Structure formats: C-alpha cells, structure tokens
CSV table of C-alpha atoms in Angstrom, one decimal:
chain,number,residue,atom,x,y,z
H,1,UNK,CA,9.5,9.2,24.8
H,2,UNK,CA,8.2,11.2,22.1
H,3,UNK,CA,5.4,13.4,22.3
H,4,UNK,CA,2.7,13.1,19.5
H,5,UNK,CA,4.1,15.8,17.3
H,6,UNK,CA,7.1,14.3,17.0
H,7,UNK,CA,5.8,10.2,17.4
H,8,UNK,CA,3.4,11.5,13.7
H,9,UNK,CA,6.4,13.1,11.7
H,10,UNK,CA,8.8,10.5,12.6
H,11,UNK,CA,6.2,7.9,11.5
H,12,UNK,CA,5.4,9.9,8.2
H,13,UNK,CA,9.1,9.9,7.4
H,14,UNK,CA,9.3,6.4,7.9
H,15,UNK,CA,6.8,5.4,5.6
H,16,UNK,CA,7.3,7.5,3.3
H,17,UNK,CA,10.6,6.1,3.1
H,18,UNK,CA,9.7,2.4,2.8
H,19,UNK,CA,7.2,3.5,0.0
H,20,UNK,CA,10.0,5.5,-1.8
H,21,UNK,CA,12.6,2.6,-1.6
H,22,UNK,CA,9.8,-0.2,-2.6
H,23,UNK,CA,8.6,1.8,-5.6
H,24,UNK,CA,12.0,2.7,-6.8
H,25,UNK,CA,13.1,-0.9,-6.0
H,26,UNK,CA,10.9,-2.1,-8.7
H,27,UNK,CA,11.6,1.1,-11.1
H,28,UNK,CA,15.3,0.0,-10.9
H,29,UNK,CA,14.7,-3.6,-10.8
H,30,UNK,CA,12.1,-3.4,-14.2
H,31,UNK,CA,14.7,-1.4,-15.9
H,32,UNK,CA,17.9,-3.1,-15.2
H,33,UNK,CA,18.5,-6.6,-17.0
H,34,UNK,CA,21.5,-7.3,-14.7
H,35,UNK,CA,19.9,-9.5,-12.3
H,36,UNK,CA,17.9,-12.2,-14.3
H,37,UNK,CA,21.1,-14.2,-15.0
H,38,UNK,CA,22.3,-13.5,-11.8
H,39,UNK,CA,20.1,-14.4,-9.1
H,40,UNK,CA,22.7,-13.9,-6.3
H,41,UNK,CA,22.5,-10.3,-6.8
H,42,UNK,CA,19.1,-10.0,-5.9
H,43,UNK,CA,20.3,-12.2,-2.9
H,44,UNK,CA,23.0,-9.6,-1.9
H,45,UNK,CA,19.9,-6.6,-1.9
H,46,UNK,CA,17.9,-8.7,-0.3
H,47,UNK,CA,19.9,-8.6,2.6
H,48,UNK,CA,19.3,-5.6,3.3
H,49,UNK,CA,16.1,-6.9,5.0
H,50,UNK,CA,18.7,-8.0,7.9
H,51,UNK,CA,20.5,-4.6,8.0
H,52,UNK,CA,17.4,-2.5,8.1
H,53,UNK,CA,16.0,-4.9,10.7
H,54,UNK,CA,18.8,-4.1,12.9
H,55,UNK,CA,19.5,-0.8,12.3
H,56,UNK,CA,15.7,-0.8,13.9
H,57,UNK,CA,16.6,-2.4,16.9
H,58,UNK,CA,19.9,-0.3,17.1
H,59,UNK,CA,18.3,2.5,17.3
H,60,UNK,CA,15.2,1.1,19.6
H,61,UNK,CA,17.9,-0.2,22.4
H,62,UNK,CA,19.8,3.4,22.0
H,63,UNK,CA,17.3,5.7,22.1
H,64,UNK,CA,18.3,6.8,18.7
H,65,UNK,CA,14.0,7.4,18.1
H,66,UNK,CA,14.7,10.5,15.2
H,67,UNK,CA,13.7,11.0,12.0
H,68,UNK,CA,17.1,10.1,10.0
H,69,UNK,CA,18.1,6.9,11.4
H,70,UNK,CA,14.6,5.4,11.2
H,71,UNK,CA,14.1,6.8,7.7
H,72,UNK,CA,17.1,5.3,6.6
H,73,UNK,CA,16.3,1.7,8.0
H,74,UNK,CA,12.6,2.3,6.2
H,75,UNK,CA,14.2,3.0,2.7
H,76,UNK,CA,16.7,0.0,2.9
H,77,UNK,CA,13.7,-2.2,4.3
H,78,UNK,CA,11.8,-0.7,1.4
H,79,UNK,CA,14.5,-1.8,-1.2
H,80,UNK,CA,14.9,-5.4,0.1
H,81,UNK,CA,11.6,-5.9,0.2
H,82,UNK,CA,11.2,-5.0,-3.7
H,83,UNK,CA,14.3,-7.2,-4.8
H,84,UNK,CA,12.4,-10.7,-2.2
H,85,UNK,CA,9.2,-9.9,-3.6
H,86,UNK,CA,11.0,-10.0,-7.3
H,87,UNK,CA,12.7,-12.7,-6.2
C-alpha cells in the first residue's frame, strides 16, 4: 500500500495525464482531416480504451501501483476517450 504522499502524486500524475491525452486528442483530431473519410481509424484509437483498461488491471493484480505505468494507462485512456467521444 501506499502511504498518502505517494497515494496524492501518483493520483496527480494520473490525471494529469488523462487531461493531457484528452485535450491533445481533440487538438490532433480538430487538425487532422485524415479521419472523416475513414471512420475505422478512429475505431483503431479507440481501442485504446481496452489497452489502457488493462494495462490498469495489470498493474492493480501486480502491484505495479507507481507513477509511470499508471500515467501511461491515463494518457492512452485520455486519447481514446477523445477519438469515442468524436466518434
């Protein structure tokens, strides 16, 4: 377990990482033209849903509770979430 120190930044990093891969999410997807003739491609990001929602559980059922991995997870959660909600 983490004590509350750690529990706050590892929390902060999180989110800050799901903001940062939402907002840019929509920077890229508002810029780039790419996608509205081919929906599948906003399929494909959007999958990354699935591989941030187990790279959580990954690192839940190893103990793998640090700011990198969970960071990670929160930026591609982020993205994904952008490219459903354009969707």
């Amino acid at each position: 377990s983490l004590n509350p120190v750690d529990s706050h930044r590892t929390a902060t990093a999180a989110l800050a990482a799901y903001a940062l891969g939402y907002f840019s999410g929509f920077m890229v997807l508002g810029l780039w033209s790419g996608w509205v003739m081919r929906p599948w491609r906003l399929f494909v990001l959007s999958l990354g849903m699935l591989v941030a929602a187990l790279g959580v559980i990954v690192c839940g059922q190893f103990g793998l509770i640090s700011i990198a991995p969970l960071a990670a997870c929160c930026l591609i959660l982020g993205l994904a979430f952008a490219a459903i909600y354009t969707a």
